[in-house]
XYZ file of C-alpha atoms in Angstrom:
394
model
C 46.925 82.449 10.350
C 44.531 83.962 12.529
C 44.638 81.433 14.796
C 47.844 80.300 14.875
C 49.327 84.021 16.106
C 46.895 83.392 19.778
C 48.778 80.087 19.911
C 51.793 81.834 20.036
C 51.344 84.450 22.854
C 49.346 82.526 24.878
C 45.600 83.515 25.824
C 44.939 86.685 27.744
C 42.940 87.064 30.343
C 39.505 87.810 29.349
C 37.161 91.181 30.524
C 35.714 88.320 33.145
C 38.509 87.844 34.974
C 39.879 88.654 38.107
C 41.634 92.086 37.597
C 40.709 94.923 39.188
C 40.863 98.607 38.498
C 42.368 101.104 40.983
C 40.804 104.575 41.101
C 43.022 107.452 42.328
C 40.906 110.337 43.062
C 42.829 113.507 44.524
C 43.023 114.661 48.143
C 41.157 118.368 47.347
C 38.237 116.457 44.740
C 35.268 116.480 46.622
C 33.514 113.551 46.635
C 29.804 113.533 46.097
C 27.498 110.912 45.885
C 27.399 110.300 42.485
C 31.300 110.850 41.261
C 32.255 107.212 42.179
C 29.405 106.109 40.541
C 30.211 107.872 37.270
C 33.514 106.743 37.173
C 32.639 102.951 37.664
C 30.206 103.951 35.003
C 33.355 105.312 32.665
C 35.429 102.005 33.211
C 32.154 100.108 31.812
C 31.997 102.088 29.567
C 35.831 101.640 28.453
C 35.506 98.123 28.701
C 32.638 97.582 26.521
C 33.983 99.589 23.922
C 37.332 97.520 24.035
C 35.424 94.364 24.189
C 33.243 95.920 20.861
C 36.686 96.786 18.785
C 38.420 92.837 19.489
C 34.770 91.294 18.430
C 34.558 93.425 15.254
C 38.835 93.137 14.680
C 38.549 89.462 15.296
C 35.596 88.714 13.099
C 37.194 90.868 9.932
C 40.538 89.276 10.264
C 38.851 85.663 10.524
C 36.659 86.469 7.491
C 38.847 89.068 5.141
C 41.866 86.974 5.228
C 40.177 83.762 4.150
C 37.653 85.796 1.521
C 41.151 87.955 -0.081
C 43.001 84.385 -0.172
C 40.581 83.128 -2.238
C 39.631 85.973 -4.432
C 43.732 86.251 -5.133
C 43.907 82.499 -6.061
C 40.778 82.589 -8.333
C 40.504 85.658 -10.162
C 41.253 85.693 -13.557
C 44.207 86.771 -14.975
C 47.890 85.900 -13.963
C 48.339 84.601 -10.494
C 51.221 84.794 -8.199
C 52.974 82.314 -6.518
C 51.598 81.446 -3.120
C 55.093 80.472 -1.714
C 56.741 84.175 -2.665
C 54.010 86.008 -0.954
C 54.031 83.730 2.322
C 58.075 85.042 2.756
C 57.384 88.486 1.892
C 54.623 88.241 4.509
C 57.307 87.350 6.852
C 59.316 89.614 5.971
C 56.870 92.601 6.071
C 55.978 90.520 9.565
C 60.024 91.059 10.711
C 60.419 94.582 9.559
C 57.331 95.846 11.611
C 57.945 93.893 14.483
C 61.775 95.136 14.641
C 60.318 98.727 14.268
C 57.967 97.889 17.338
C 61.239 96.624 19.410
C 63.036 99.951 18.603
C 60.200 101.939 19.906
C 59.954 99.735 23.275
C 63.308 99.899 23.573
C 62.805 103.684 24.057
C 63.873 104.426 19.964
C 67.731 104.008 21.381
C 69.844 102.159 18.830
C 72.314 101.177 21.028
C 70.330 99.971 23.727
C 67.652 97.833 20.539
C 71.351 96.259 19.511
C 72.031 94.997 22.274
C 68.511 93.235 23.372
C 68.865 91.561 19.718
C 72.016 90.270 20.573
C 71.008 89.240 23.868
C 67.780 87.162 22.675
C 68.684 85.956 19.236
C 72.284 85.474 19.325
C 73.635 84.639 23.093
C 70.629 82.796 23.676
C 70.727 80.117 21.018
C 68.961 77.807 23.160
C 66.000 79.616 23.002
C 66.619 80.337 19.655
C 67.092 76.828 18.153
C 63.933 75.923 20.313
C 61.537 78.784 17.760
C 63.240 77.056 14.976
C 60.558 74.433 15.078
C 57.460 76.383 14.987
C 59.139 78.850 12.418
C 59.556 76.146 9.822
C 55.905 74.550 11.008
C 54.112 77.870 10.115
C 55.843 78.855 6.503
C 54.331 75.046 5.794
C 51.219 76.075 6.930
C 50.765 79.017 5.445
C 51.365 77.579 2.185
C 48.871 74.291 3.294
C 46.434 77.628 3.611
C 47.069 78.979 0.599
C 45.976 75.627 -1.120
C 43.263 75.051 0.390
C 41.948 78.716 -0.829
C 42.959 77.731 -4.340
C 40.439 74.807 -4.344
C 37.771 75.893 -1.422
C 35.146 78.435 -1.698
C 35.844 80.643 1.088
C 32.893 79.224 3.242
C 33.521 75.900 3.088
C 37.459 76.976 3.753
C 36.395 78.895 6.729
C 34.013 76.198 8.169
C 36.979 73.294 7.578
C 39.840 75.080 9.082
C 37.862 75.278 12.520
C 39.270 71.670 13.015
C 42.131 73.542 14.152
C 39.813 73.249 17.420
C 40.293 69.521 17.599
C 43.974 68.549 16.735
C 44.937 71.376 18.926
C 42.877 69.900 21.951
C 44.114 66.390 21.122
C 47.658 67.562 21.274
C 46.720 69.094 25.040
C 45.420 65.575 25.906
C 48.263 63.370 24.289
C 51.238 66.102 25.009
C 50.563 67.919 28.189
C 47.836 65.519 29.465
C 45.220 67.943 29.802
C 41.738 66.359 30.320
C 38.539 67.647 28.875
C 35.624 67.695 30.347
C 32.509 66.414 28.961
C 31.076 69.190 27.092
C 34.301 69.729 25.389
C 34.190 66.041 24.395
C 30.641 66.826 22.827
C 32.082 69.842 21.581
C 34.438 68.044 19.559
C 32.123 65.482 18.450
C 29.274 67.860 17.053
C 32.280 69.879 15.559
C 33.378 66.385 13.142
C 30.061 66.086 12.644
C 29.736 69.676 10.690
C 32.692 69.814 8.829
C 31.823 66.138 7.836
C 28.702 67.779 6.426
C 29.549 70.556 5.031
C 32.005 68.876 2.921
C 29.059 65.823 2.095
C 27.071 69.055 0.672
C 29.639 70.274 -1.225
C 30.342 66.604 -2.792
C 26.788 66.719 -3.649
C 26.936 69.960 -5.379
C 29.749 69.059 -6.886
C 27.828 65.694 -8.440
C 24.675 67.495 -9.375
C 26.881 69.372 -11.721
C 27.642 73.208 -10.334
C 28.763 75.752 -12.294
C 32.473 75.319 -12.764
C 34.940 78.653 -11.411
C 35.818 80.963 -13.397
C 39.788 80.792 -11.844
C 42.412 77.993 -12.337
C 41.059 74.469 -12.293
C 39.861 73.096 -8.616
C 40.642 69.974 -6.503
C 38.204 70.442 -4.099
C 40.154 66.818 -2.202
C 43.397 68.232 -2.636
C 41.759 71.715 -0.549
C 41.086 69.097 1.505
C 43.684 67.673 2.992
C 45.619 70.687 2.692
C 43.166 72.413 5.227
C 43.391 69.157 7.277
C 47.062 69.900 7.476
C 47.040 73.450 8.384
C 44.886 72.667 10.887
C 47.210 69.626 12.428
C 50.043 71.793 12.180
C 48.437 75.096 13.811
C 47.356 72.561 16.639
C 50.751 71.181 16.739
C 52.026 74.839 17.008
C 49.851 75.482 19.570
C 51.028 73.070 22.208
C 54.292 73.115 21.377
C 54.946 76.715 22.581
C 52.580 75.665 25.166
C 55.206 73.124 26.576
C 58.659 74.599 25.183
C 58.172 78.238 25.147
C 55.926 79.285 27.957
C 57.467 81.450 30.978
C 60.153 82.682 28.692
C 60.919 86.438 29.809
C 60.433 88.282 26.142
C 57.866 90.601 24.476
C 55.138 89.731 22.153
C 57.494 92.012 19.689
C 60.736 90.366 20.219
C 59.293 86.410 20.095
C 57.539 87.617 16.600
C 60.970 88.632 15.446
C 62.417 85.436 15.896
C 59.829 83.803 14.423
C 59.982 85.496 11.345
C 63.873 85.661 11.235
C 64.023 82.119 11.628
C 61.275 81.637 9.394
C 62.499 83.295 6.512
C 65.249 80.887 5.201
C 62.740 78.021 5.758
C 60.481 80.457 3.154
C 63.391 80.708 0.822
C 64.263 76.701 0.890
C 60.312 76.570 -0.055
C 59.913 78.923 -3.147
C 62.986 77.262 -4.704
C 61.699 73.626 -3.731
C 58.253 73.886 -4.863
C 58.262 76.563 -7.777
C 62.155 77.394 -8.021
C 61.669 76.422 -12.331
C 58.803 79.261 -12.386
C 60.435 81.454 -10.476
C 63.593 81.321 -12.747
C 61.211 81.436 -15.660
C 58.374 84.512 -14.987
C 60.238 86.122 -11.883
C 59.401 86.067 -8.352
C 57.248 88.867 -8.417
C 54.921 87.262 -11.234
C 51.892 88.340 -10.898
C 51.748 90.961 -8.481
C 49.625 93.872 -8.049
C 48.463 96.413 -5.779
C 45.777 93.543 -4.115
C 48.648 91.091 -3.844
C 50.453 93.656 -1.733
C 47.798 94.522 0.273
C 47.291 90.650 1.045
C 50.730 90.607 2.139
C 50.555 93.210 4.184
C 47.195 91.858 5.808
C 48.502 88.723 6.289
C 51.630 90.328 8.121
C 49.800 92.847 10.177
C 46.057 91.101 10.784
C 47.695 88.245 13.231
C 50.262 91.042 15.314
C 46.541 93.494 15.427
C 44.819 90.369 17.263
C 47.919 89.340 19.376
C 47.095 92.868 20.933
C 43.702 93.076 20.801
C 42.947 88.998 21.852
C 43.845 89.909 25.852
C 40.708 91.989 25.704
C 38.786 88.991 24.273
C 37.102 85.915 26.391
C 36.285 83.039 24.970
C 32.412 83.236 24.404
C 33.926 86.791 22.461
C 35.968 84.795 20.334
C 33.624 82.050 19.691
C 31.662 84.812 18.278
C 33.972 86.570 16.503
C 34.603 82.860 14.784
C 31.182 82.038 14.420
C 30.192 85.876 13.060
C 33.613 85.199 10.383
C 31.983 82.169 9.195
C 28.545 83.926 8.494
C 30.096 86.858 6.876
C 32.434 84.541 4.606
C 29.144 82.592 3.485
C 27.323 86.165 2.881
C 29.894 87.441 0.722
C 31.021 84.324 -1.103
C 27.103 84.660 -2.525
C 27.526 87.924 -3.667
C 31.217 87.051 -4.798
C 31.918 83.993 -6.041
C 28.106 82.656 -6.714
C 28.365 80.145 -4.010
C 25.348 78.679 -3.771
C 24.214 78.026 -0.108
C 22.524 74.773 0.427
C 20.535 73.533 3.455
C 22.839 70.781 4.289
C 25.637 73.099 3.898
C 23.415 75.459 6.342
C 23.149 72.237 9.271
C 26.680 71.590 9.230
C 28.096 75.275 9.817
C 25.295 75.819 12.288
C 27.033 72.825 14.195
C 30.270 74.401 14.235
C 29.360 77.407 15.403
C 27.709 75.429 18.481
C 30.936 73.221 18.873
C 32.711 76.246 18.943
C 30.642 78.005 21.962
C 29.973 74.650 23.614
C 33.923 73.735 23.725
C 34.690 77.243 25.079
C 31.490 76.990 28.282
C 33.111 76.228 31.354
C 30.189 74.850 33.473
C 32.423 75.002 36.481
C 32.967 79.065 35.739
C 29.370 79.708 34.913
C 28.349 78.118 38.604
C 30.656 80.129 40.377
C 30.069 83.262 38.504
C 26.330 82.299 39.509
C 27.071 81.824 43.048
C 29.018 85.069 42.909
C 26.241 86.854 41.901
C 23.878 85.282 44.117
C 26.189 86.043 46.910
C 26.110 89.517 46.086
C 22.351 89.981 45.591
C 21.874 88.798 48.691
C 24.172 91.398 50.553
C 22.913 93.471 48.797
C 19.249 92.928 49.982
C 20.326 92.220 53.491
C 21.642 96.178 53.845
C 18.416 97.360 52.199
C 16.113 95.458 54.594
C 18.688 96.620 57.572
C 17.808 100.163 55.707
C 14.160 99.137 55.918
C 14.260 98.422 59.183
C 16.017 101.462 60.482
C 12.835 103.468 59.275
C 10.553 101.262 61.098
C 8.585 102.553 64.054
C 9.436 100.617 67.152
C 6.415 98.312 68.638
């Protein structure tokens, strides 16, 4: 879900880019030679430490969600039912999100009435047009809670980084984006380990591993529903990309459409695909104080990264990705006796280097060079005018 909540508020602009900082500093502050200094020093400072906090919240909600998905799906004892815990993770989602619109809307009840009129009801336009990606992501939530059922939480984690390539095929085919070459070989080394790490896991699988513990596994059917969730987050994507983009509403606001709209489409599913069960053991079968607290991670993780992914850039996230992946394969050892095999090794190693090389920008990296060089070089022409000022004459 991670990955599909960036898709939806677009990407921020990373600690490299081009903002700058103003410094106010007050007409009767004396300024010495070091107090400019020490504040540039304090924004570094600042920065790193917000850089620090996205890498370690990114990395924990890549890896938690997809390790507690799993764990809930396998343990034993009774387990819930995937599709009632995907709506009352949008509905835990729509409650928080309209308690974040009262508070921008300066905690006046009047004044948060009226902007939810004004978006959701006499802008049905805009509102039919979130429809789309609201019933898209209640089917892929449920595609994800599949695939956890019947992958280990490595191989999961690895698989659903295909979300990389259908959304970047959806750029090329739908907005006619063109990738450059190392994105091409991005995507190429990035089939290439998933395609292994699910050959290693077929082999395991035929030299006879230890069957789970939890409800019987289709490691195919895991399959395809990853390959889903991953066509559909890509879909997702793009589509707000295209349709949504510009529109003049808050990261708050857009998340409580989606999960208004969303709901029903949650509804339609729990009494489509388990409507007899529910009728038979109750909706809340199987629940428990770690069911709830998967809800509620599910429903809070993605709106924590929507604010902390401005403060990310991309060689950040591919390491936040890349660092989810190693911790998910640490503790699915210790956890679920995964067994880690070397082919299974080669394959997520090429992942993680799809995912940094498809994020490089050769073009960025050159002029950031340049940039640098530029500067370097001013700064050694004033030092040698320096030098030269202390010079005797000849």
């Amino acid at each position: 879900m991670g990955k599909a909540m960036e898709d939806v508020f677009g990407r921020g602009q990373g600690l490299g880019g081009s903002s700058s900082v103003v410094v106010l500093i007050p007409s009767h502050t004396s300024m010495t030679s070091n107090s400019i200094p020490t504040t540039a020093m304090n924004i570094h400072v600042n920065a790193n430490t917000l850089k620090y906090i996205s890498l370690i919240t990114l990395t924990l909600q890549n890896a938690i969600l997809g390790l507690s998905m799993r764990y809930a799906r396998t343990r034993p004892g009774e387990i819930f039912i995937s599709t009632t815990a995907v709506l009352m993770s949008e509905l835990v989602k729509l409650l928080t999100c309209l308690v974040l619109v009262f508070n921008e809307e300066g905690k006046d009840a009047q004044k948060f009435v009226r902007t939810l009129h004004k978006t959701i009801i006499a802008n049905p336009v805009d509102t039919l047009k979130v429809c789309v990606p609201s019933l898209v992501y209640i089917v892929q939530n449920n595609l994800l809670y599949v695939s956890a059922s019947h992958l280990d939480a490595a191989t999961y984690q690895v698989t659903y980084q295909l979300k990389i390539l259908t959304t970047a095929m959806f750029a090329v085919f739908i907005l006619r984006r063109r990738l450059i070459h190392t994105q091409w070989g991005a995507l190429v080394l990035l089939i290439a380990g998933v395609v292994t790490v699910q050959l290693a896991q077929t082999v395991d699988d035929n030299v006879g591993s230890a069957p789970p513990t939890g409800p019987e596994q289709n490691r195919l059917l895991g399959l395809w529903a990853a390959l889903g969730a991953c066509f559909l987050s890509g879909f997702a994507g793009i589509y707000f990309e295209k349709i949504l983009k510009g529109a003049d509403i808050s990261v708050w606001m857009r998340n409580v459409q989606l999960s208004l709209l969303s709901i029903p489409f949650g509804l339609l599913t729990c009494f489509i695909n388990d409507g007899r069960q529910i009728a038979s053991v109750g909706f809340f079968y199987g629940y428990d104080l770690f069911i709830w607290y998967l809800i509620f991670l599910q429903a809070g993780g993605g709106l924590i990264v929507a604010v902390v992914v401005k403060y990310a850039d991309n060689i950040l996230k591919g390491f936040a990705t890349s660092l989810a992946i190693v911790v998910s394969c640490i503790a699915s050892i210790y956890i679920f006796d995964f067994k880690l095999t070397t082919r299974f090794a080669v394959g997520a190693g090429l992942v993680i280097a799809s995912i940094f090389l498809y994020g490089y920008d050769p073009k960025k990296s050159a002029a950031s060079s340049r940039q640098t060089t530029v500067a370097s070089a001013q700064k050694n022409d004033t030092k040698s005018e320096d030098e030269e000022k202390l010079l005797p004459r000849v």
